[in-house]
């Protein structure tokens, strides 16, 4: 049979279509509509009634003939899923078989990564990702692909045209809240994941609401992918108060490198320790927008935005994902045991290019000695005894906390 312009070469049945087909056996044949994609090469069957796809309750006999015009595809379920055949559209016998795919059950979506790590464990885990820009969106996508079962996604920004060169979402999502757009990205990779979204602007006024959301989703881990020191300090304090592990990450100007920090309450230094101990590194942040530039401009001159490339942001975000999986699978995945022995430093640094503060590095060449670009380095930092947030017995509140957060925490 020659190709017909309206008959696709492959057909995909979605979850909703499968639910409809499951009810076919008793009432008999039914007809569903299909949506053509990729210039007619692919069709998607989503469940609504139509006249394109004839669904039979069982495999027809060899001499079966379609006795009515209209349907372009006839199909039925079998042990392999769904079997589909072309028809002439005018009635008559079945034509050649065409490829058919079905949306897999949630457990089957991760079949190929079973044995690498325990997807059943991750399915029970909950992660709060605060900040869904270029780095945060990548982190969310990777955790969904790994099988994390529950998410809180929080960001007050809407996706702009200028974001799409570095974001996991594209032009079709421009104008949407990043949290809502990323919920769809999660479900594209993990249909069974539960995703809670929020468009709250994280600041001193909303901190209790954000804290309540984190409690509501029973987060096992918080990931801070925001791009301001104020928000990071606030999230750092919230996690220490709630006893939650925290992973923070950020890139330097023009994303020539970046820092990733893991904060384990009572064990590692917190982000406030990092700010106090290494103020120059803490102040070296990417200025990716006019809003960021205005926040750090000098009184006598403006500061120009200096965004980095997505390829320079992804290494930092990917390391945050690895640390997140290590934390979520702690003691439950032998595959990650060796990685746990390697990633013991509280802070890790990555350099993409020899620029600015790291312009003096020697070229990598063929050497394996000394610090160079495109490598991770563990940074040792102890808890500070005078840290205003995590120091044992410290009840002090730094003045900058008052400024950023609107006053000390309520008693």
PDB file of C-alpha atoms in Angstrom, residues 35-336:
ATOM      1  CA  UNK A  35      -3.444  14.879  16.067  1.00  0.00           C
ATOM      2  CA  UNK A  36      -0.807  14.929  13.321  1.00  0.00           C
ATOM      3  CA  UNK A  37       2.694  16.187  14.137  1.00  0.00           C
ATOM      4  CA  UNK A  38       6.064  16.476  12.367  1.00  0.00           C
ATOM      5  CA  UNK A  39       4.529  17.192   8.959  1.00  0.00           C
ATOM      6  CA  UNK A  40       2.261  14.161   9.244  1.00  0.00           C
ATOM      7  CA  UNK A  41       4.966  11.625  10.152  1.00  0.00           C
ATOM      8  CA  UNK A  42       3.598  11.127  13.679  1.00  0.00           C
ATOM      9  CA  UNK A  43       0.102  11.039  15.149  1.00  0.00           C
ATOM     10  CA  UNK A  44      -0.872  11.400  18.788  1.00  0.00           C
ATOM     11  CA  UNK A  45      -4.079   9.811  20.075  1.00  0.00           C
ATOM     12  CA  UNK A  46      -5.189  11.535  23.271  1.00  0.00           C
ATOM     13  CA  UNK A  47      -8.648  10.117  23.920  1.00  0.00           C
ATOM     14  CA  UNK A  48     -11.313  12.416  22.441  1.00  0.00           C
ATOM     15  CA  UNK A  49     -13.827  10.828  20.084  1.00  0.00           C
ATOM     16  CA  UNK A  50     -13.249  11.255  16.370  1.00  0.00           C
ATOM     17  CA  UNK A  51     -13.230   9.347  13.097  1.00  0.00           C
ATOM     18  CA  UNK A  52      -9.512   8.734  12.550  1.00  0.00           C
ATOM     19  CA  UNK A  53      -8.641   5.679  14.669  1.00  0.00           C
ATOM     20  CA  UNK A  54     -10.858   2.605  14.969  1.00  0.00           C
ATOM     21  CA  UNK A  55     -10.161   0.773  18.240  1.00  0.00           C
ATOM     22  CA  UNK A  56     -11.221  -2.884  18.142  1.00  0.00           C
ATOM     23  CA  UNK A  57     -11.910  -4.947  21.283  1.00  0.00           C
ATOM     24  CA  UNK A  58      -9.629  -7.754  20.045  1.00  0.00           C
ATOM     25  CA  UNK A  59      -7.534  -8.848  17.103  1.00  0.00           C
ATOM     26  CA  UNK A  60      -9.816  -9.270  14.047  1.00  0.00           C
ATOM     27  CA  UNK A  61     -10.017 -12.422  11.939  1.00  0.00           C
ATOM     28  CA  UNK A  62      -7.800 -12.728   8.869  1.00  0.00           C
ATOM     29  CA  UNK A  63     -10.745 -12.067   6.548  1.00  0.00           C
ATOM     30  CA  UNK A  64     -11.931  -9.029   8.528  1.00  0.00           C
ATOM     31  CA  UNK A  65     -12.971  -6.084   6.349  1.00  0.00           C
ATOM     32  CA  UNK A  66     -13.629  -2.507   7.378  1.00  0.00           C
ATOM     33  CA  UNK A  67     -17.156  -1.949   6.124  1.00  0.00           C
ATOM     34  CA  UNK A  68     -17.283   1.846   6.413  1.00  0.00           C
ATOM     35  CA  UNK A  69     -15.180   4.758   5.126  1.00  0.00           C
ATOM     36  CA  UNK A  70     -13.428   7.156   7.477  1.00  0.00           C
ATOM     37  CA  UNK A  71     -10.915   5.518   9.841  1.00  0.00           C
ATOM     38  CA  UNK A  72      -7.302   5.750   8.658  1.00  0.00           C
ATOM     39  CA  UNK A  73      -5.940   3.447  11.362  1.00  0.00           C
ATOM     40  CA  UNK A  74      -7.353   0.308  12.982  1.00  0.00           C
ATOM     41  CA  UNK A  75      -5.808  -0.913  16.224  1.00  0.00           C
ATOM     42  CA  UNK A  76      -6.270  -3.281  19.163  1.00  0.00           C
ATOM     43  CA  UNK A  77      -4.381  -4.165  22.324  1.00  0.00           C
ATOM     44  CA  UNK A  78      -2.147  -7.217  22.554  1.00  0.00           C
ATOM     45  CA  UNK A  79       0.643  -8.519  24.790  1.00  0.00           C
ATOM     46  CA  UNK A  80       3.093  -6.000  23.315  1.00  0.00           C
ATOM     47  CA  UNK A  81       0.840  -2.989  23.967  1.00  0.00           C
ATOM     48  CA  UNK A  82      -1.094  -1.735  20.965  1.00  0.00           C
ATOM     49  CA  UNK A  83      -0.983  -3.064  17.408  1.00  0.00           C
ATOM     50  CA  UNK A  84      -1.924  -0.620  14.655  1.00  0.00           C
ATOM     51  CA  UNK A  85      -2.541  -1.034  10.924  1.00  0.00           C
ATOM     52  CA  UNK A  86      -3.213   1.358   8.115  1.00  0.00           C
ATOM     53  CA  UNK A  87      -6.510   1.270   6.288  1.00  0.00           C
ATOM     54  CA  UNK A  88      -7.393   2.790   2.962  1.00  0.00           C
ATOM     55  CA  UNK A  89      -9.774   5.219   4.595  1.00  0.00           C
ATOM     56  CA  UNK A  90     -12.410   3.919   2.225  1.00  0.00           C
ATOM     57  CA  UNK A  91     -13.118   0.564   3.839  1.00  0.00           C
ATOM     58  CA  UNK A  92     -11.786  -2.851   2.893  1.00  0.00           C
ATOM     59  CA  UNK A  93      -9.076  -5.101   4.400  1.00  0.00           C
ATOM     60  CA  UNK A  94      -6.342  -4.001   6.765  1.00  0.00           C
ATOM     61  CA  UNK A  95      -3.183  -2.516   5.303  1.00  0.00           C
ATOM     62  CA  UNK A  96       0.410  -2.717   6.507  1.00  0.00           C
ATOM     63  CA  UNK A  97       1.306  -2.522  10.172  1.00  0.00           C
ATOM     64  CA  UNK A  98       2.662   0.792  11.456  1.00  0.00           C
ATOM     65  CA  UNK A  99       4.695   1.524  14.549  1.00  0.00           C
ATOM     66  CA  UNK A 100       2.838   2.281  17.772  1.00  0.00           C
ATOM     67  CA  UNK A 101       4.055   3.511  21.147  1.00  0.00           C
ATOM     68  CA  UNK A 102       2.259   3.902  24.437  1.00  0.00           C
ATOM     69  CA  UNK A 103       3.056   6.161  27.363  1.00  0.00           C
ATOM     70  CA  UNK A 104       4.676   3.769  29.844  1.00  0.00           C
ATOM     71  CA  UNK A 105       3.532   3.206  33.394  1.00  0.00           C
ATOM     72  CA  UNK A 106       5.430   5.293  35.942  1.00  0.00           C
ATOM     73  CA  UNK A 107       7.519   2.321  37.082  1.00  0.00           C
ATOM     74  CA  UNK A 108       8.535   1.464  33.522  1.00  0.00           C
ATOM     75  CA  UNK A 109       9.786   4.955  32.701  1.00  0.00           C
ATOM     76  CA  UNK A 110      12.931   4.279  34.747  1.00  0.00           C
ATOM     77  CA  UNK A 111      13.522   0.692  33.653  1.00  0.00           C
ATOM     78  CA  UNK A 112      16.868   1.470  32.038  1.00  0.00           C
ATOM     79  CA  UNK A 113      18.338   3.108  35.130  1.00  0.00           C
ATOM     80  CA  UNK A 114      17.398   0.355  37.584  1.00  0.00           C
ATOM     81  CA  UNK A 115      20.590  -1.001  39.078  1.00  0.00           C
ATOM     82  CA  UNK A 116      22.429   2.304  38.605  1.00  0.00           C
ATOM     83  CA  UNK A 117      20.632   3.724  41.604  1.00  0.00           C
ATOM     84  CA  UNK A 118      17.498   2.903  43.502  1.00  0.00           C
ATOM     85  CA  UNK A 119      14.605   4.596  41.701  1.00  0.00           C
ATOM     86  CA  UNK A 120      12.164   3.140  44.239  1.00  0.00           C
ATOM     87  CA  UNK A 121      13.964   5.147  46.934  1.00  0.00           C
ATOM     88  CA  UNK A 122      13.905   8.358  44.925  1.00  0.00           C
ATOM     89  CA  UNK A 123      10.214   7.936  44.167  1.00  0.00           C
ATOM     90  CA  UNK A 124       9.555   8.455  47.886  1.00  0.00           C
ATOM     91  CA  UNK A 125      11.775  11.530  48.187  1.00  0.00           C
ATOM     92  CA  UNK A 126      10.699  15.173  48.143  1.00  0.00           C
ATOM     93  CA  UNK A 127      12.857  18.087  46.977  1.00  0.00           C
ATOM     94  CA  UNK A 128      12.191  21.823  47.212  1.00  0.00           C
ATOM     95  CA  UNK A 129      13.915  23.815  44.454  1.00  0.00           C
ATOM     96  CA  UNK A 130      13.912  27.545  45.139  1.00  0.00           C
ATOM     97  CA  UNK A 131      14.883  29.533  42.048  1.00  0.00           C
ATOM     98  CA  UNK A 132      14.135  28.228  38.557  1.00  0.00           C
ATOM     99  CA  UNK A 133      16.459  30.158  36.298  1.00  0.00           C
ATOM    100  CA  UNK A 134      19.052  28.632  34.005  1.00  0.00           C
ATOM    101  CA  UNK A 135      20.677  26.514  36.723  1.00  0.00           C
ATOM    102  CA  UNK A 136      17.548  25.680  38.704  1.00  0.00           C
ATOM    103  CA  UNK A 137      15.625  24.560  35.634  1.00  0.00           C
ATOM    104  CA  UNK A 138      18.410  22.149  34.654  1.00  0.00           C
ATOM    105  CA  UNK A 139      18.539  20.751  38.191  1.00  0.00           C
ATOM    106  CA  UNK A 140      14.783  20.129  38.228  1.00  0.00           C
ATOM    107  CA  UNK A 141      14.843  18.355  34.885  1.00  0.00           C
ATOM    108  CA  UNK A 142      17.699  16.059  35.914  1.00  0.00           C
ATOM    109  CA  UNK A 143      16.099  15.163  39.251  1.00  0.00           C
ATOM    110  CA  UNK A 144      12.843  14.348  37.460  1.00  0.00           C
ATOM    111  CA  UNK A 145      14.738  12.107  35.032  1.00  0.00           C
ATOM    112  CA  UNK A 146      16.361  10.378  38.006  1.00  0.00           C
ATOM    113  CA  UNK A 147      12.927   9.563  39.465  1.00  0.00           C
ATOM    114  CA  UNK A 148      12.435  11.969  42.383  1.00  0.00           C
ATOM    115  CA  UNK A 149       8.766  11.589  43.280  1.00  0.00           C
ATOM    116  CA  UNK A 150       7.747  14.944  44.754  1.00  0.00           C
ATOM    117  CA  UNK A 151       8.776  18.541  44.065  1.00  0.00           C
ATOM    118  CA  UNK A 152       8.159  22.025  45.358  1.00  0.00           C
ATOM    119  CA  UNK A 153       9.060  24.492  42.594  1.00  0.00           C
ATOM    120  CA  UNK A 154       9.202  28.149  43.635  1.00  0.00           C
ATOM    121  CA  UNK A 155      10.020  31.238  41.576  1.00  0.00           C
ATOM    122  CA  UNK A 156       8.193  34.547  41.160  1.00  0.00           C
ATOM    123  CA  UNK A 157       9.601  35.284  37.688  1.00  0.00           C
ATOM    124  CA  UNK A 158       7.948  34.745  34.328  1.00  0.00           C
ATOM    125  CA  UNK A 159       9.884  33.344  31.392  1.00  0.00           C
ATOM    126  CA  UNK A 160      11.072  36.050  28.992  1.00  0.00           C
ATOM    127  CA  UNK A 161      12.325  35.772  25.431  1.00  0.00           C
ATOM    128  CA  UNK A 162      15.845  36.557  26.620  1.00  0.00           C
ATOM    129  CA  UNK A 163      15.766  33.586  29.018  1.00  0.00           C
ATOM    130  CA  UNK A 164      15.347  30.802  26.482  1.00  0.00           C
ATOM    131  CA  UNK A 165      18.998  30.711  25.356  1.00  0.00           C
ATOM    132  CA  UNK A 166      19.909  29.401  28.826  1.00  0.00           C
ATOM    133  CA  UNK A 167      16.681  27.867  30.166  1.00  0.00           C
ATOM    134  CA  UNK A 168      15.184  24.379  29.933  1.00  0.00           C
ATOM    135  CA  UNK A 169      11.924  25.936  28.687  1.00  0.00           C
ATOM    136  CA  UNK A 170      11.538  27.524  25.259  1.00  0.00           C
ATOM    137  CA  UNK A 171       9.643  30.164  23.319  1.00  0.00           C
ATOM    138  CA  UNK A 172       6.356  28.297  23.716  1.00  0.00           C
ATOM    139  CA  UNK A 173       6.533  29.032  27.464  1.00  0.00           C
ATOM    140  CA  UNK A 174       7.296  32.764  27.259  1.00  0.00           C
ATOM    141  CA  UNK A 175       5.037  34.678  29.655  1.00  0.00           C
ATOM    142  CA  UNK A 176       4.390  31.716  31.928  1.00  0.00           C
ATOM    143  CA  UNK A 177       5.506  31.580  35.521  1.00  0.00           C
ATOM    144  CA  UNK A 178       8.721  29.580  35.508  1.00  0.00           C
ATOM    145  CA  UNK A 179       7.308  27.356  38.252  1.00  0.00           C
ATOM    146  CA  UNK A 180       4.321  26.346  36.099  1.00  0.00           C
ATOM    147  CA  UNK A 181       6.442  25.837  32.983  1.00  0.00           C
ATOM    148  CA  UNK A 182       8.889  23.640  34.876  1.00  0.00           C
ATOM    149  CA  UNK A 183       6.044  21.549  36.275  1.00  0.00           C
ATOM    150  CA  UNK A 184       5.338  20.512  32.686  1.00  0.00           C
ATOM    151  CA  UNK A 185       9.030  19.698  32.155  1.00  0.00           C
ATOM    152  CA  UNK A 186       8.953  17.417  35.202  1.00  0.00           C
ATOM    153  CA  UNK A 187       5.894  15.575  33.916  1.00  0.00           C
ATOM    154  CA  UNK A 188       7.448  15.123  30.476  1.00  0.00           C
ATOM    155  CA  UNK A 189      10.145  13.012  32.130  1.00  0.00           C
ATOM    156  CA  UNK A 190       8.298  11.666  35.176  1.00  0.00           C
ATOM    157  CA  UNK A 191       4.518  11.578  34.564  1.00  0.00           C
ATOM    158  CA  UNK A 192       3.771  10.187  38.025  1.00  0.00           C
ATOM    159  CA  UNK A 193       5.683  12.874  39.959  1.00  0.00           C
ATOM    160  CA  UNK A 194       3.704  15.124  42.297  1.00  0.00           C
ATOM    161  CA  UNK A 195       4.619  18.756  41.679  1.00  0.00           C
ATOM    162  CA  UNK A 196       3.627  21.703  43.844  1.00  0.00           C
ATOM    163  CA  UNK A 197       4.325  25.169  42.443  1.00  0.00           C
ATOM    164  CA  UNK A 198       4.483  28.648  43.917  1.00  0.00           C
ATOM    165  CA  UNK A 199       4.966  32.116  42.451  1.00  0.00           C
ATOM    166  CA  UNK A 200       5.879  33.655  45.805  1.00  0.00           C
ATOM    167  CA  UNK A 201       8.677  36.219  45.840  1.00  0.00           C
ATOM    168  CA  UNK A 202      11.013  34.953  48.525  1.00  0.00           C
ATOM    169  CA  UNK A 203      11.823  37.756  50.986  1.00  0.00           C
ATOM    170  CA  UNK A 204      11.412  38.668  54.633  1.00  0.00           C
ATOM    171  CA  UNK A 205       7.660  39.121  54.287  1.00  0.00           C
ATOM    172  CA  UNK A 206       7.034  35.733  52.674  1.00  0.00           C
ATOM    173  CA  UNK A 207       9.571  33.612  54.578  1.00  0.00           C
ATOM    174  CA  UNK A 208       6.942  31.981  56.785  1.00  0.00           C
ATOM    175  CA  UNK A 209       4.779  31.109  53.782  1.00  0.00           C
ATOM    176  CA  UNK A 210       7.762  29.548  52.035  1.00  0.00           C
ATOM    177  CA  UNK A 211       8.666  27.665  55.197  1.00  0.00           C
ATOM    178  CA  UNK A 212       5.089  26.351  55.396  1.00  0.00           C
ATOM    179  CA  UNK A 213       5.261  25.155  51.778  1.00  0.00           C
ATOM    180  CA  UNK A 214       8.505  23.297  52.453  1.00  0.00           C
ATOM    181  CA  UNK A 215       6.883  21.614  55.426  1.00  0.00           C
ATOM    182  CA  UNK A 216       3.752  20.812  53.418  1.00  0.00           C
ATOM    183  CA  UNK A 217       5.670  18.844  50.773  1.00  0.00           C
ATOM    184  CA  UNK A 218       7.725  17.172  53.548  1.00  0.00           C
ATOM    185  CA  UNK A 219      10.951  18.112  51.770  1.00  0.00           C
ATOM    186  CA  UNK A 220      13.915  15.846  52.368  1.00  0.00           C
ATOM    187  CA  UNK A 221      16.259  18.365  50.758  1.00  0.00           C
ATOM    188  CA  UNK A 222      16.241  22.041  49.753  1.00  0.00           C
ATOM    189  CA  UNK A 223      18.123  23.294  46.711  1.00  0.00           C
ATOM    190  CA  UNK A 224      18.838  27.013  46.546  1.00  0.00           C
ATOM    191  CA  UNK A 225      19.326  28.167  42.953  1.00  0.00           C
ATOM    192  CA  UNK A 226      18.448  31.815  43.536  1.00  0.00           C
ATOM    193  CA  UNK A 227      20.805  34.539  42.344  1.00  0.00           C
ATOM    194  CA  UNK A 228      20.960  37.012  45.235  1.00  0.00           C
ATOM    195  CA  UNK A 229      22.870  36.934  48.485  1.00  0.00           C
ATOM    196  CA  UNK A 230      19.769  38.080  50.351  1.00  0.00           C
ATOM    197  CA  UNK A 231      17.698  35.095  49.286  1.00  0.00           C
ATOM    198  CA  UNK A 232      20.535  32.658  49.919  1.00  0.00           C
ATOM    199  CA  UNK A 233      21.050  33.962  53.447  1.00  0.00           C
ATOM    200  CA  UNK A 234      17.344  33.666  54.091  1.00  0.00           C
ATOM    201  CA  UNK A 235      17.110  30.105  52.748  1.00  0.00           C
ATOM    202  CA  UNK A 236      20.237  29.164  54.675  1.00  0.00           C
ATOM    203  CA  UNK A 237      18.670  30.329  57.938  1.00  0.00           C
ATOM    204  CA  UNK A 238      15.331  28.628  57.188  1.00  0.00           C
ATOM    205  CA  UNK A 239      17.000  25.277  56.543  1.00  0.00           C
ATOM    206  CA  UNK A 240      19.132  25.462  59.672  1.00  0.00           C
ATOM    207  CA  UNK A 241      16.042  26.242  61.745  1.00  0.00           C
ATOM    208  CA  UNK A 242      14.186  23.271  60.259  1.00  0.00           C
ATOM    209  CA  UNK A 243      17.163  20.890  60.323  1.00  0.00           C
ATOM    210  CA  UNK A 244      17.020  20.383  56.545  1.00  0.00           C
ATOM    211  CA  UNK A 245      20.058  19.710  54.346  1.00  0.00           C
ATOM    212  CA  UNK A 246      20.665  22.457  51.811  1.00  0.00           C
ATOM    213  CA  UNK A 247      22.591  22.652  48.550  1.00  0.00           C
ATOM    214  CA  UNK A 248      23.466  26.070  47.154  1.00  0.00           C
ATOM    215  CA  UNK A 249      25.158  26.958  43.921  1.00  0.00           C
ATOM    216  CA  UNK A 250      26.138  30.034  42.020  1.00  0.00           C
ATOM    217  CA  UNK A 251      28.290  31.167  39.117  1.00  0.00           C
ATOM    218  CA  UNK A 252      30.884  33.909  39.002  1.00  0.00           C
ATOM    219  CA  UNK A 253      30.730  36.874  36.642  1.00  0.00           C
ATOM    220  CA  UNK A 254      30.213  35.813  33.038  1.00  0.00           C
ATOM    221  CA  UNK A 255      30.060  32.280  34.430  1.00  0.00           C
ATOM    222  CA  UNK A 256      33.843  31.902  34.222  1.00  0.00           C
ATOM    223  CA  UNK A 257      33.456  29.510  37.167  1.00  0.00           C
ATOM    224  CA  UNK A 258      31.258  28.741  40.127  1.00  0.00           C
ATOM    225  CA  UNK A 259      30.837  27.485  43.672  1.00  0.00           C
ATOM    226  CA  UNK A 260      28.643  24.708  45.084  1.00  0.00           C
ATOM    227  CA  UNK A 261      28.087  24.399  48.831  1.00  0.00           C
ATOM    228  CA  UNK A 262      26.422  21.655  50.835  1.00  0.00           C
ATOM    229  CA  UNK A 263      25.043  22.681  54.229  1.00  0.00           C
ATOM    230  CA  UNK A 264      24.273  19.879  56.682  1.00  0.00           C
ATOM    231  CA  UNK A 265      22.897  21.332  59.944  1.00  0.00           C
ATOM    232  CA  UNK A 266      25.264  20.750  62.838  1.00  0.00           C
ATOM    233  CA  UNK A 267      27.973  19.231  60.630  1.00  0.00           C
ATOM    234  CA  UNK A 268      29.184  21.653  57.940  1.00  0.00           C
ATOM    235  CA  UNK A 269      29.686  25.403  57.739  1.00  0.00           C
ATOM    236  CA  UNK A 270      26.599  27.279  56.571  1.00  0.00           C
ATOM    237  CA  UNK A 271      26.272  29.879  53.855  1.00  0.00           C
ATOM    238  CA  UNK A 272      26.677  32.666  56.427  1.00  0.00           C
ATOM    239  CA  UNK A 273      30.038  31.119  57.358  1.00  0.00           C
ATOM    240  CA  UNK A 274      31.029  31.215  53.681  1.00  0.00           C
ATOM    241  CA  UNK A 275      30.026  34.881  53.355  1.00  0.00           C
ATOM    242  CA  UNK A 276      31.958  35.858  56.474  1.00  0.00           C
ATOM    243  CA  UNK A 277      35.063  33.753  55.768  1.00  0.00           C
ATOM    244  CA  UNK A 278      35.360  34.338  51.990  1.00  0.00           C
ATOM    245  CA  UNK A 279      33.617  37.666  51.293  1.00  0.00           C
ATOM    246  CA  UNK A 280      35.313  38.263  47.936  1.00  0.00           C
ATOM    247  CA  UNK A 281      34.233  34.895  46.543  1.00  0.00           C
ATOM    248  CA  UNK A 282      30.744  35.327  47.982  1.00  0.00           C
ATOM    249  CA  UNK A 283      30.477  38.710  46.261  1.00  0.00           C
ATOM    250  CA  UNK A 284      31.652  37.398  42.875  1.00  0.00           C
ATOM    251  CA  UNK A 285      28.279  36.637  41.301  1.00  0.00           C
ATOM    252  CA  UNK A 286      26.985  36.564  37.751  1.00  0.00           C
ATOM    253  CA  UNK A 287      25.153  39.745  36.747  1.00  0.00           C
ATOM    254  CA  UNK A 288      22.720  38.297  34.234  1.00  0.00           C
ATOM    255  CA  UNK A 289      20.024  40.973  33.950  1.00  0.00           C
ATOM    256  CA  UNK A 290      19.414  44.706  34.168  1.00  0.00           C
ATOM    257  CA  UNK A 291      17.719  44.108  37.528  1.00  0.00           C
ATOM    258  CA  UNK A 292      20.842  42.389  38.886  1.00  0.00           C
ATOM    259  CA  UNK A 293      23.032  45.160  37.491  1.00  0.00           C
ATOM    260  CA  UNK A 294      20.943  47.870  39.149  1.00  0.00           C
ATOM    261  CA  UNK A 295      21.248  46.099  42.488  1.00  0.00           C
ATOM    262  CA  UNK A 296      25.046  46.171  42.463  1.00  0.00           C
ATOM    263  CA  UNK A 297      25.673  49.427  40.556  1.00  0.00           C
ATOM    264  CA  UNK A 298      27.951  52.025  42.063  1.00  0.00           C
ATOM    265  CA  UNK A 299      26.608  55.463  42.926  1.00  0.00           C
ATOM    266  CA  UNK A 300      28.767  57.112  40.253  1.00  0.00           C
ATOM    267  CA  UNK A 301      28.456  54.557  37.436  1.00  0.00           C
ATOM    268  CA  UNK A 302      26.253  51.753  36.228  1.00  0.00           C
ATOM    269  CA  UNK A 303      27.279  48.109  36.059  1.00  0.00           C
ATOM    270  CA  UNK A 304      26.600  46.285  32.811  1.00  0.00           C
ATOM    271  CA  UNK A 305      24.957  42.832  32.799  1.00  0.00           C
ATOM    272  CA  UNK A 306      27.502  40.075  32.153  1.00  0.00           C
ATOM    273  CA  UNK A 307      25.605  36.814  31.664  1.00  0.00           C
ATOM    274  CA  UNK A 308      27.357  33.530  31.056  1.00  0.00           C
ATOM    275  CA  UNK A 309      26.701  30.790  28.531  1.00  0.00           C
ATOM    276  CA  UNK A 310      24.468  27.842  29.312  1.00  0.00           C
ATOM    277  CA  UNK A 311      27.405  25.501  28.664  1.00  0.00           C
ATOM    278  CA  UNK A 312      29.296  27.250  31.481  1.00  0.00           C
ATOM    279  CA  UNK A 313      26.351  27.143  33.898  1.00  0.00           C
ATOM    280  CA  UNK A 314      25.507  23.465  33.404  1.00  0.00           C
ATOM    281  CA  UNK A 315      28.677  22.051  35.079  1.00  0.00           C
ATOM    282  CA  UNK A 316      27.791  23.858  38.305  1.00  0.00           C
ATOM    283  CA  UNK A 317      24.142  22.790  38.120  1.00  0.00           C
ATOM    284  CA  UNK A 318      25.115  19.197  37.310  1.00  0.00           C
ATOM    285  CA  UNK A 319      27.352  19.037  40.371  1.00  0.00           C
ATOM    286  CA  UNK A 320      24.438  20.249  42.482  1.00  0.00           C
ATOM    287  CA  UNK A 321      22.367  17.386  41.056  1.00  0.00           C
ATOM    288  CA  UNK A 322      25.062  14.858  41.992  1.00  0.00           C
ATOM    289  CA  UNK A 323      25.240  16.203  45.539  1.00  0.00           C
ATOM    290  CA  UNK A 324      21.439  16.110  45.731  1.00  0.00           C
ATOM    291  CA  UNK A 325      21.308  12.459  44.651  1.00  0.00           C
ATOM    292  CA  UNK A 326      24.098  11.645  47.084  1.00  0.00           C
ATOM    293  CA  UNK A 327      22.104  13.203  49.919  1.00  0.00           C
ATOM    294  CA  UNK A 328      18.786  11.604  48.917  1.00  0.00           C
ATOM    295  CA  UNK A 329      20.330   8.146  48.527  1.00  0.00           C
ATOM    296  CA  UNK A 330      22.525   8.334  51.615  1.00  0.00           C
ATOM    297  CA  UNK A 331      23.048   4.793  52.916  1.00  0.00           C
ATOM    298  CA  UNK A 332      20.570   3.339  50.399  1.00  0.00           C
ATOM    299  CA  UNK A 333      22.611   3.063  47.207  1.00  0.00           C
ATOM    300  CA  UNK A 334      25.844   1.064  46.990  1.00  0.00           C
ATOM    301  CA  UNK A 335      26.450   2.637  43.586  1.00  0.00           C
ATOM    302  CA  UNK A 336      26.957   6.015  45.280  1.00  0.00           C
TER     303      UNK A 336
END
